[in-house]
Coordinates of C-alpha atoms and ligand atoms in Angstrom, one line a residue:
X13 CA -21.3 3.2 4.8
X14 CA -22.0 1.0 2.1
X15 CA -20.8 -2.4 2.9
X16 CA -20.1 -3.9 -0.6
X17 CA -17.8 -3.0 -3.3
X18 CA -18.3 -1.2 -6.2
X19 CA -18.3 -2.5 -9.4
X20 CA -15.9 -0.9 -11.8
X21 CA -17.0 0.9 -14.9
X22 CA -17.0 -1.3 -18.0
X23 CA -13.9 0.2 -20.7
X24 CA -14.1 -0.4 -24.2
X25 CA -11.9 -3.2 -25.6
X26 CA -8.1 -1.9 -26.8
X27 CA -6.8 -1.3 -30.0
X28 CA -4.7 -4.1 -29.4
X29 CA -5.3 -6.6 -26.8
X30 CA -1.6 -7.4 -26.7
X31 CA -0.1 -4.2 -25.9
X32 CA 1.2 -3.2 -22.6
X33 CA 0.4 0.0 -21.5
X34 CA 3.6 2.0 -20.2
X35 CA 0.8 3.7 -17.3
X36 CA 0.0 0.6 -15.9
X37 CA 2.9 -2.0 -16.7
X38 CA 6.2 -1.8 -14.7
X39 CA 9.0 0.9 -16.8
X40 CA 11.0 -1.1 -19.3
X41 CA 8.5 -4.4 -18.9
X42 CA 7.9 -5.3 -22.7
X43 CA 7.3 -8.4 -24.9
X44 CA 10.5 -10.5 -26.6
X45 CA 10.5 -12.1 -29.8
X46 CA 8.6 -14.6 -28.5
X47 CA 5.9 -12.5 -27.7
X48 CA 6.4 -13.5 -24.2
X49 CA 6.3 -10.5 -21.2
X50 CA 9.5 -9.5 -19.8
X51 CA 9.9 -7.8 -16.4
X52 CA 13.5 -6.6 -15.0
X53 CA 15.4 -8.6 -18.0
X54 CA 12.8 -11.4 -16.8
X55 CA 10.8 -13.3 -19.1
X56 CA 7.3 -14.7 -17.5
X57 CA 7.7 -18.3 -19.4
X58 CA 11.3 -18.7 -17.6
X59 CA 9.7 -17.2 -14.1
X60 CA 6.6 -19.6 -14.2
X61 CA 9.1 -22.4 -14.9
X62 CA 11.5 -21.9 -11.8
X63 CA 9.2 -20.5 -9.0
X64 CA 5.6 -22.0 -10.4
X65 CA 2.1 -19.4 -10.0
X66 CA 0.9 -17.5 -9.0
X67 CA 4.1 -15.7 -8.4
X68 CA 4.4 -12.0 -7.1
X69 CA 6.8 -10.2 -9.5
X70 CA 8.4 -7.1 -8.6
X71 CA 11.0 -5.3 -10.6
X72 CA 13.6 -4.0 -8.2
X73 CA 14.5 -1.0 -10.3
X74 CA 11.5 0.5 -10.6
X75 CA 10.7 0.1 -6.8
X76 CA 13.9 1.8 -6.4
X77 CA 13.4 4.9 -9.0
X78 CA 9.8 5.0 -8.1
X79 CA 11.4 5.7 -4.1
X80 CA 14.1 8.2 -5.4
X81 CA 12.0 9.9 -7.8
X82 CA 9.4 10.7 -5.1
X83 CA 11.9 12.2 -2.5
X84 CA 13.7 14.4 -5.3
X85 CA 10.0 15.5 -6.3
X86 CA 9.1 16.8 -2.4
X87 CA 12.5 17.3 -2.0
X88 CA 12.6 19.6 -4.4
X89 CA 9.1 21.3 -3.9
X90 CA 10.3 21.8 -0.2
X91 CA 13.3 23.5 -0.8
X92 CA 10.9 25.6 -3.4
X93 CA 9.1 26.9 -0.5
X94 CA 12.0 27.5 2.1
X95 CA 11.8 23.7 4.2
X96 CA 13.0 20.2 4.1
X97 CA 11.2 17.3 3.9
X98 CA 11.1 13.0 5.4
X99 CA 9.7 10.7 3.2
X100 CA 8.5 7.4 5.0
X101 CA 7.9 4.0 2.5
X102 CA 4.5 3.1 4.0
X103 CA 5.2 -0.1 5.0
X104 CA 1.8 -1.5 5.2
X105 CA 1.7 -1.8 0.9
X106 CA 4.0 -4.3 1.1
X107 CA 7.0 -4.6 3.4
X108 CA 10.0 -7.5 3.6
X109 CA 13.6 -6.8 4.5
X110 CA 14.8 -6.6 0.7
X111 CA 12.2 -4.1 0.1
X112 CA 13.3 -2.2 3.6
X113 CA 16.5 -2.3 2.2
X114 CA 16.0 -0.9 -0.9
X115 CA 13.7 2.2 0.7
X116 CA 16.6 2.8 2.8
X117 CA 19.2 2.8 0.2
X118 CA 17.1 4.9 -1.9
X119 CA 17.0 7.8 1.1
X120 CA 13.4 7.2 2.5
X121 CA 12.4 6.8 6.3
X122 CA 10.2 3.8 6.9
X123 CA 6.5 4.2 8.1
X124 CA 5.0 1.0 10.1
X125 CA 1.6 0.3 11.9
X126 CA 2.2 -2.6 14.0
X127 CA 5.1 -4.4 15.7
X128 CA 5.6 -7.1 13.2
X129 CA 6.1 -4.2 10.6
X130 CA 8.3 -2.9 13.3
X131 CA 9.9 -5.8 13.3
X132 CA 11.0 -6.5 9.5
X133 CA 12.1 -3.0 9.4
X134 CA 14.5 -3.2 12.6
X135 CA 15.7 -7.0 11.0
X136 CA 16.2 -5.5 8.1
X137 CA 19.0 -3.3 9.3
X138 CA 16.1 0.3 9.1
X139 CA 17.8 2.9 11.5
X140 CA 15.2 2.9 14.7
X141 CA 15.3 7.2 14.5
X142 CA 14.2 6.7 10.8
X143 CA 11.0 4.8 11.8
X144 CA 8.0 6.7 12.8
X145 CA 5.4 3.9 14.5
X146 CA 1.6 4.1 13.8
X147 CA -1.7 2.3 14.9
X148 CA -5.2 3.4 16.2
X149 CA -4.9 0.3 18.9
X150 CA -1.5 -0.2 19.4
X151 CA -0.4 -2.6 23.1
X152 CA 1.5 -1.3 25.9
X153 CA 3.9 -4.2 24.5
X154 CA 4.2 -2.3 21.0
X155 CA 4.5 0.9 22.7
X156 CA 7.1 -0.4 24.9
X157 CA 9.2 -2.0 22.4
X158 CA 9.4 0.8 20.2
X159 CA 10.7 3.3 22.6
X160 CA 13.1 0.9 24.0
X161 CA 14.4 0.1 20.0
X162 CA 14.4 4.6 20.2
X163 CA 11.7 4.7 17.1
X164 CA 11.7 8.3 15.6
X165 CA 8.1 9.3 16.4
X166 CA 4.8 7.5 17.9
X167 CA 1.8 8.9 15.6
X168 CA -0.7 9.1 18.6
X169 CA -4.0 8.3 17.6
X170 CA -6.2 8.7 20.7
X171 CA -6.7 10.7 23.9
X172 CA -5.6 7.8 25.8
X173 CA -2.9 6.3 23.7
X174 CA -0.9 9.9 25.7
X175 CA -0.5 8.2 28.4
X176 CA 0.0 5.2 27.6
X177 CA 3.1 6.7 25.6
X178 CA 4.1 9.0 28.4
X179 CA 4.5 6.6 30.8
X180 CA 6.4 3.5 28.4
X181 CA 8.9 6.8 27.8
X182 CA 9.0 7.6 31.3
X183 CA 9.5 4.0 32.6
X184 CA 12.4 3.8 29.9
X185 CA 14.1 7.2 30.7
X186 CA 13.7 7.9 27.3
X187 CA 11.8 11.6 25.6
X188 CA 9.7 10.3 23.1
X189 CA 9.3 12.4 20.0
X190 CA 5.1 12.1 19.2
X191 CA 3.0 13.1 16.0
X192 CA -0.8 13.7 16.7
X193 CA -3.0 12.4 14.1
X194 CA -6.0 14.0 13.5
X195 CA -8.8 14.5 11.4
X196 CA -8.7 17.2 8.8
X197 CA -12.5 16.1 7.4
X198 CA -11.5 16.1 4.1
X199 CA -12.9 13.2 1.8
X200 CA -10.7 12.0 -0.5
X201 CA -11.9 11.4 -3.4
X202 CA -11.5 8.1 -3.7
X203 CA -13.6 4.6 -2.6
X204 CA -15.1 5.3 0.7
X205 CA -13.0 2.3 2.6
X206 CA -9.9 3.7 1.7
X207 CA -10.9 7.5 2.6
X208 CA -9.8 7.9 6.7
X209 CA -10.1 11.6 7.1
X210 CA -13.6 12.0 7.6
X211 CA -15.5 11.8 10.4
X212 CA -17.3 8.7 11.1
X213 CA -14.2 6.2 11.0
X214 CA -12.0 5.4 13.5
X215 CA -8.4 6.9 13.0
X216 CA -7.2 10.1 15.2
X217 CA -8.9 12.3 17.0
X218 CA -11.6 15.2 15.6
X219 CA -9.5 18.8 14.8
X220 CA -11.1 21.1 17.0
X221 CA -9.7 18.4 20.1
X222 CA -6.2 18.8 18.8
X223 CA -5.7 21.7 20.9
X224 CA -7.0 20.2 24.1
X225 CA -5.2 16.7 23.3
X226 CA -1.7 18.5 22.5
X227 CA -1.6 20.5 25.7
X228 CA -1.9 17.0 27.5
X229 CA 0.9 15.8 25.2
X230 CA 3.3 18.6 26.2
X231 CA 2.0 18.4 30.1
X232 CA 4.3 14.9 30.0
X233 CA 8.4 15.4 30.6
X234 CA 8.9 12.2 28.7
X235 CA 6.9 13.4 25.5
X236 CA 8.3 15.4 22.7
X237 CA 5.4 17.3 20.1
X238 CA 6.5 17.4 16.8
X239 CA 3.4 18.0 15.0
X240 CA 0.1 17.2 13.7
X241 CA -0.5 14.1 11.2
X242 CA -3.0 13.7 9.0
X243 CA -3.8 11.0 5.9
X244 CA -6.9 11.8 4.3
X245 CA -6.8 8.0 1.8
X246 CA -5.7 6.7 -0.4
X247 CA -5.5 5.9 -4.5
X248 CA -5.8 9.5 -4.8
X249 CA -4.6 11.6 -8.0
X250 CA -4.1 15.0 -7.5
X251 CA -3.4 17.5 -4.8
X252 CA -6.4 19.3 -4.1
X253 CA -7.4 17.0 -1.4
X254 CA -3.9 17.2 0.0
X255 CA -4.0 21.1 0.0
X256 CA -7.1 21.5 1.8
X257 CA -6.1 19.2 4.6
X258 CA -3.1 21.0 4.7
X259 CA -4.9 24.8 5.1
X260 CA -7.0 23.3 8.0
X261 CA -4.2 21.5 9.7
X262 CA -2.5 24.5 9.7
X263 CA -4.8 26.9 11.1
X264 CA -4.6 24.6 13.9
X265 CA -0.7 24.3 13.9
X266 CA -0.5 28.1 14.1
X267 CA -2.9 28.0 17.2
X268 CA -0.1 25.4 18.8
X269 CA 2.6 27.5 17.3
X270 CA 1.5 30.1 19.5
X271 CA 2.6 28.3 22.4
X272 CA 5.7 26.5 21.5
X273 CA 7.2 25.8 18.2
X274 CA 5.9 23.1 16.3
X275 CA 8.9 21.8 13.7
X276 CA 6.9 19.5 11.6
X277 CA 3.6 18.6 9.4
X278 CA 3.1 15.4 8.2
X279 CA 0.3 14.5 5.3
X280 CA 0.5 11.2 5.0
X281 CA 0.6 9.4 2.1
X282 CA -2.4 8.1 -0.5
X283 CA -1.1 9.2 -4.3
X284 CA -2.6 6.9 -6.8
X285 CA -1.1 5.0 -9.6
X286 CA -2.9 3.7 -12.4
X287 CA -4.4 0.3 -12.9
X288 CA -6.2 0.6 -16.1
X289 CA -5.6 3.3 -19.0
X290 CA -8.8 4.9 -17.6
X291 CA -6.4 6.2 -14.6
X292 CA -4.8 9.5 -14.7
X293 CA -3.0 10.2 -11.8
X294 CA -0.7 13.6 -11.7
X295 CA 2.7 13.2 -11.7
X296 CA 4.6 12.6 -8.1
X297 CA 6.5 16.2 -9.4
X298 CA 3.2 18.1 -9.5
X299 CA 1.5 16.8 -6.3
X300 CA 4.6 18.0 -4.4
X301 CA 4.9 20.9 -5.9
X302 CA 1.3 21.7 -5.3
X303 CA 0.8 20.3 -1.3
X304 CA 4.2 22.6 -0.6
X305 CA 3.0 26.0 -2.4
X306 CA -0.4 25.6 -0.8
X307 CA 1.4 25.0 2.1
X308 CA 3.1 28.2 2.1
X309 CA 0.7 30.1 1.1
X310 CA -1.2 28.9 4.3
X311 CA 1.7 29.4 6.7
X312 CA 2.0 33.2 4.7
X313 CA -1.4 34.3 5.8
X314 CA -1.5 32.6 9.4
X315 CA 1.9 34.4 9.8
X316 CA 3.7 31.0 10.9
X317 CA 7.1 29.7 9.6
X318 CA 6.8 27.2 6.7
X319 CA 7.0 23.3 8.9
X320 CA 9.2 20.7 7.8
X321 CA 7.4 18.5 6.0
X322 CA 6.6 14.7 6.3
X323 CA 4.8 12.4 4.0
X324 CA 4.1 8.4 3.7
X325 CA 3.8 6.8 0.0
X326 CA 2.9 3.3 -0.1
X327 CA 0.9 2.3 -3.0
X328 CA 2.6 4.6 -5.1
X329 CA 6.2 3.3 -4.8
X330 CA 5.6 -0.4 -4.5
X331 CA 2.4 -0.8 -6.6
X332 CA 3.5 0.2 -10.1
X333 CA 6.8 -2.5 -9.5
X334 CA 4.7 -5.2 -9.1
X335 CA 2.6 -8.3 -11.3
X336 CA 1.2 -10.9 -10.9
X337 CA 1.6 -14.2 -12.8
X338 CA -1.0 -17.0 -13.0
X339 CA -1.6 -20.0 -15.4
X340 CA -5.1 -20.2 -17.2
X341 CA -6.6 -23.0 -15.6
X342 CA -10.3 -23.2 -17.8
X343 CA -12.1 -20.6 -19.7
X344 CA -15.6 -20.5 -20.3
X345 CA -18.3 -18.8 -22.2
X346 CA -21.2 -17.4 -19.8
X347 CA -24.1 -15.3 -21.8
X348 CA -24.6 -12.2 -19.8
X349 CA -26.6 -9.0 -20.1
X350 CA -23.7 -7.1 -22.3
X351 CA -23.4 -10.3 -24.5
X352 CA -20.8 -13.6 -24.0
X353 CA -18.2 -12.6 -21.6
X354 CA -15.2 -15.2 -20.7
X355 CA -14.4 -16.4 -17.4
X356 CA -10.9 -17.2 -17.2
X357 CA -10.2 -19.1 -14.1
X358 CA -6.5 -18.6 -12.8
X359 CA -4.7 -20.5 -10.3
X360 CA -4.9 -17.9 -7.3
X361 CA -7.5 -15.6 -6.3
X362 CA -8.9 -13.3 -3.6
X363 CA -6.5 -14.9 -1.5
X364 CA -3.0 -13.3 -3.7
X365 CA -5.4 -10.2 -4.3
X366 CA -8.2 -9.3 -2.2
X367 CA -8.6 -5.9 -3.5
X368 CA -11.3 -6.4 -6.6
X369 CA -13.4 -8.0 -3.8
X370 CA -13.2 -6.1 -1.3
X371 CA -13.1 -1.8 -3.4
X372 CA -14.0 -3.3 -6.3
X373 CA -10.6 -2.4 -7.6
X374 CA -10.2 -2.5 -11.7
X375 CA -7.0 -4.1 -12.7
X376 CA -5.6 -4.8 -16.2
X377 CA -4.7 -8.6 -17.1
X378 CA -2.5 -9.5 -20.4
X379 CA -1.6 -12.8 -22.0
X380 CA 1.9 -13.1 -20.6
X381 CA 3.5 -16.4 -22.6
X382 CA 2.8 -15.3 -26.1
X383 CA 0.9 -12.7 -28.2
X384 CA -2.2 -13.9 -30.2
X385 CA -3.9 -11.9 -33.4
X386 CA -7.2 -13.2 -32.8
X387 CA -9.7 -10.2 -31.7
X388 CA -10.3 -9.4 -28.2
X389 CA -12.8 -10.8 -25.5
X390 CA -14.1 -9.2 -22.8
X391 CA -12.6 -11.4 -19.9
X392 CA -13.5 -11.7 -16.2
X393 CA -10.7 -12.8 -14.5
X394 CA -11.1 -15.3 -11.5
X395 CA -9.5 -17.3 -9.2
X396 CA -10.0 -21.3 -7.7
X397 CA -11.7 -20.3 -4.5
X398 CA -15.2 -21.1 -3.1
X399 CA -16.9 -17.7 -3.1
X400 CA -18.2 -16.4 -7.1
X401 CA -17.0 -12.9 -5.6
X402 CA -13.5 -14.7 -6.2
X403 CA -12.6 -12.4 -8.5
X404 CA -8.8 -10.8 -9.7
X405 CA -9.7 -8.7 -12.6
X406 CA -13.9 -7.2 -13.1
X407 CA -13.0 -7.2 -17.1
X408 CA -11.0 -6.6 -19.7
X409 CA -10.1 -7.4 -23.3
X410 CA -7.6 -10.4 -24.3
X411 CA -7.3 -12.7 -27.1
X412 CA -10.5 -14.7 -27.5
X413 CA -8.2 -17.8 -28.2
X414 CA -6.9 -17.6 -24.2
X415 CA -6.6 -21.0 -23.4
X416 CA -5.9 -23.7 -20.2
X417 CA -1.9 -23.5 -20.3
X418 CA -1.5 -19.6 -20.5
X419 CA 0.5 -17.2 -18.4
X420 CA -1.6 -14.5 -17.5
X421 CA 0.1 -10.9 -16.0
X422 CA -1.9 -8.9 -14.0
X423 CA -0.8 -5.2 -13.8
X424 CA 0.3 -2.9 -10.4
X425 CA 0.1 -5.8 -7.8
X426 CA 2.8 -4.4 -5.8
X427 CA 1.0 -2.8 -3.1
X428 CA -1.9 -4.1 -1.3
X429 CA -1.6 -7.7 -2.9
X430 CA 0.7 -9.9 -0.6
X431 CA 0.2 -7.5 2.6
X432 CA -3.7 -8.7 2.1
X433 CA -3.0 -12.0 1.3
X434 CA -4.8 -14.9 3.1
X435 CA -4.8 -18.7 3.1
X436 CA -8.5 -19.1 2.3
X437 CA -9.4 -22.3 1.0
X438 CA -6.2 -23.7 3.1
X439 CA -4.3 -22.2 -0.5
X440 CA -0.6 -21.4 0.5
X441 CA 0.8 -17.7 -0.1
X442 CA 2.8 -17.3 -3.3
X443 CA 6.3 -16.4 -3.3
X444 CA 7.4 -12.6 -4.2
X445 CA 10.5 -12.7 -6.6
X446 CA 12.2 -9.5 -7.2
X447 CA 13.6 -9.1 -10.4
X448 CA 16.2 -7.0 -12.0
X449 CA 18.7 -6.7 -14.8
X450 CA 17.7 -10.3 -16.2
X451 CA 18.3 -11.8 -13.0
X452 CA 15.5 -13.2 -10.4
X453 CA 15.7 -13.8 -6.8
X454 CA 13.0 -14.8 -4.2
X455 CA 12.6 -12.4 -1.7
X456 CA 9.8 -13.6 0.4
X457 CA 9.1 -17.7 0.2
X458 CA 6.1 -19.1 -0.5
X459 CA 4.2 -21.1 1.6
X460 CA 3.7 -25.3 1.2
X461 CA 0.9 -27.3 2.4
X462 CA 3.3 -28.6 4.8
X463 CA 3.5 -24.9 6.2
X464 CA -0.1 -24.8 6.5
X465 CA -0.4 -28.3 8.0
X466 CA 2.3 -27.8 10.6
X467 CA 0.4 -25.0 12.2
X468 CA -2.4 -27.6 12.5
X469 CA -2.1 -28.2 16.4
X470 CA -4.4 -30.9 16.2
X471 CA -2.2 -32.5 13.4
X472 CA 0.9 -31.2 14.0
X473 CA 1.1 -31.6 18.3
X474 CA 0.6 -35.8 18.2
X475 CA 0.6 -35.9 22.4
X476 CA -2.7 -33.4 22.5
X477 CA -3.6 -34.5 26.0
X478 CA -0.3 -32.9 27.3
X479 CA -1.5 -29.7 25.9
X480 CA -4.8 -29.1 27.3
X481 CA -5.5 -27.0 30.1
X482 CA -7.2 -27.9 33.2
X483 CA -9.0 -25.7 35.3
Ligands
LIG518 N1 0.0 6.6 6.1 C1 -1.1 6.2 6.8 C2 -1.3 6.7 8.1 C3 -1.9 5.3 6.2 O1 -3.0 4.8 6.9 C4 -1.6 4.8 4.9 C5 -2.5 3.8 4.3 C6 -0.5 5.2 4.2 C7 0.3 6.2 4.8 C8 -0.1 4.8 2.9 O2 -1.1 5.0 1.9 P1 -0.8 4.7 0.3 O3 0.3 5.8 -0.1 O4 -0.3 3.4 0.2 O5 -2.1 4.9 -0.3 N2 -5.7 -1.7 1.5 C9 -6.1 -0.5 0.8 C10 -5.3 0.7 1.1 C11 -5.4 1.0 2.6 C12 -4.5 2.1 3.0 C13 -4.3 2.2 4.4 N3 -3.5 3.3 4.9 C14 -6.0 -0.8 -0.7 O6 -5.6 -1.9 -1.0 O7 -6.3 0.0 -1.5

């Protein structure tokens, strides 16, 4: 496995370097008279001014359709083929309680991987039987805690994670409804970090074990099979991939079927959104619609009844609803091999958006306080941090006069961005400010320096001596 990102492929500069693509920005974001970007009734000049940048934006309304458009479209496609479906916000793309909230209001199950996630969902008011729990390593203490709360299912993710859930369930008097993840082997097509059903990586367990690992599962009183799980990555756009994990998981559900009826078939979640205009992902409507009939079609020739299905959107809920805003700090002119290319430098980084480092993710970046008729640049978007792979956008086209003072938007932060962020370079966390119908609220603070200092023990604790250990 390659160990450094790839680079993105270099797109032609727009007709107009102003324009906000409806693929890539949040619905309904535009420009006012002003020329100045508007999100959720927002304007970016007026959201700089009160919270500072960067600043996470993220336009409640479209989080919300984005959620209740994706369970009509399985819902739908389900009922097409004769089942019902659960749709699980994967939490890891970017979870607080308001955005809990809103999943829950907008009919979704949520989907965590650790017991902090656990945590914001249960705080957040989450119903525990609407939770299903995940993680390749989770502790007895996660495991614990999440049957006590009564979680909906345990995804189990390793031979030996059975017991460990058998026993927690036992010790609790509790039957604990389980998933099994496995491995379907298909490769995603997608960047090779973010594809998990192959192989050679280290989530669930190889298919031809499932049979073996399952017979343990239902060996245990305290342990309730409800089917196989599989996610196969992630950012991908259509749902061939989906289809074919689907036909293998189910030649291996009918073999379990054979034994004692297995309700349910989860496929995770990984549909892609777009980040540039070079992105085409299919619509949520026709992915569903394709993963259920080749679904049926499977459970038709392996004479099995069509599962209830599951499924675990992240990126593709949250991500669309979100930008981020930065002020131009300095731009400069650097001679490179494809001619003079401008290096904006913004006031955040890889630690508000790891992702260009780290897939060599392609992002689209627009002037945000005002439109400009001078012709476009081609742009490399960085932030302030040590490291020249401190990078937010790889290139794209914006007014060459882009100047210290700006606003610059960056497109389809909403997933991936704060759940990644870091405080490299001691820089505090941004805030994430939901907006909608012209009205802005914070919905996750920001970090201070004082935050970061008073974690300092050795500047925060003044007695030190009474905290050391002695052996
Ligand atoms: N279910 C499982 C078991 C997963 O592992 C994931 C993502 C999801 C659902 C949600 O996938 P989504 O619909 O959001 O693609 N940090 C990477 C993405 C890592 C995805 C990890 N698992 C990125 O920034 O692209």
């Amino acid at each position: 496995m390659s160990s450094s990102a790839s680079v993105p492929a270099l797109r032609g500069a727009p007709a107009d370097p102003n324009a906000l693509d409806p693929k890539v920005w949040p619905e309904g974001a535009h420009r006012d008279e002003a020329g100045r970007l508007v999100v959720g009734g927002v304007d970016a000049a007026a959201l700089a001014a009160r919270f500072g940048t960067p600043l996470y934006v993220v336009d409640e309304q479209v989080a919300r359709s984005r959620a209740a458009r994706t369970r009509a479209a399985f819902e739908r496609a389900a009922a097409s083929v004769g089942t019902s479906v659960t749709v699980y916000y994967a939490g890891k793309a970017f979870l607080s309680g308001a955005v809990v909230r809103w999943m829950t209001d907008e009919g979704l199950a949520i989907d965590v991987a650790t017991g902090g996630e656990f945590a914001v969902a249960l705080a957040a008011g989450a119903e525990p039987a609407r939770i299903g729990f995940h993680g390749n390593n989770k502790s007895l203490s996660e495991i614990e805690r999440a049957v006590a709360a009564g979680v909906g299912t345990i995804i189990i993710d390793s031979e030996v994670e059975v017991r460990r859930v058998a026993d927690a369930a036992s010790r609790a008097g509790r039957v604990q409804r389980v998933r099994l993840r496995v491995n379907s082997g298909v490769h995603a097509s997608t960047h090779e970090f973010l594809a998990t059903a192959h192989e050679d990586q280290k989530f669930g367990i190889a298919l031809p074990d499932a049979a073996r690992v399952v017979a343990d599962i239902r060996s245990h009183d305290s342990l309730d099979f409800v089917g196989l799980h599989c996610h196969i990555g992630s950012q991908i756009f259509d749902a061939a991939g989906f289809a074919e994990s689907a036909e293998r998981l189910l030649s291996v559900h009918a073999e379990l079927s054979a034994v004692a009826p297995v309700p349910e078939l989860n496929l995770g979640g990984g549909f892609g959104i777009a980040y540039t205009e070079a992105d085409e992902p299919a619509p949520i409507e026709e992915i569903a619609d394709g993963i259920a009939r080749a679904v049926a079609r499977a459970c038709e020739r392996l004479g099995v009844p069509v599962p209830r299905l599951a499924f675990e959107p992240g990126r593709s809920i949250i991500g669309p609803a979100g930008v981020t805003l930065y002020t131009v700090g300095t731009v400069k002119p650097v001679p490179t091999d494809e001619g003079w290319r401008h290096y904006v430098s913004v006031d955040g980084g890889m630690s508000d958006n790891i992702r260009t480092a780290m897939y060599g993710a392609a992002y689209t970046a627009r002037l945000a306080s005002r439109v400009s008729d001078e012709p476009a640049s081609l742009v490399r978007v960085v932030g302030k941090h040590c490291e020249s792979g401190d990078v937010v956008v790889d290139h794209d086209w914006i007014p060459h006069d882009v100047a210290p003072g700006d606003l610059l938007a960056v497109a389809a932060t909403g997933a991936y961005c704060w759940s990644l962020a870091s405080n490299y370079n001691h820089v505090p966390r941004p805030p994430v400010v939901a907006v909608s119908g012209g009205v802005a609220r914070v919905i996750v603070h920001g970090e201070t320096e004082e935050d970061l200092l008073a974690r300092d023990a050795g500047l925060s604790d003044h007695d030190d001596d009474a905290h050391g250990v002695t052996a």
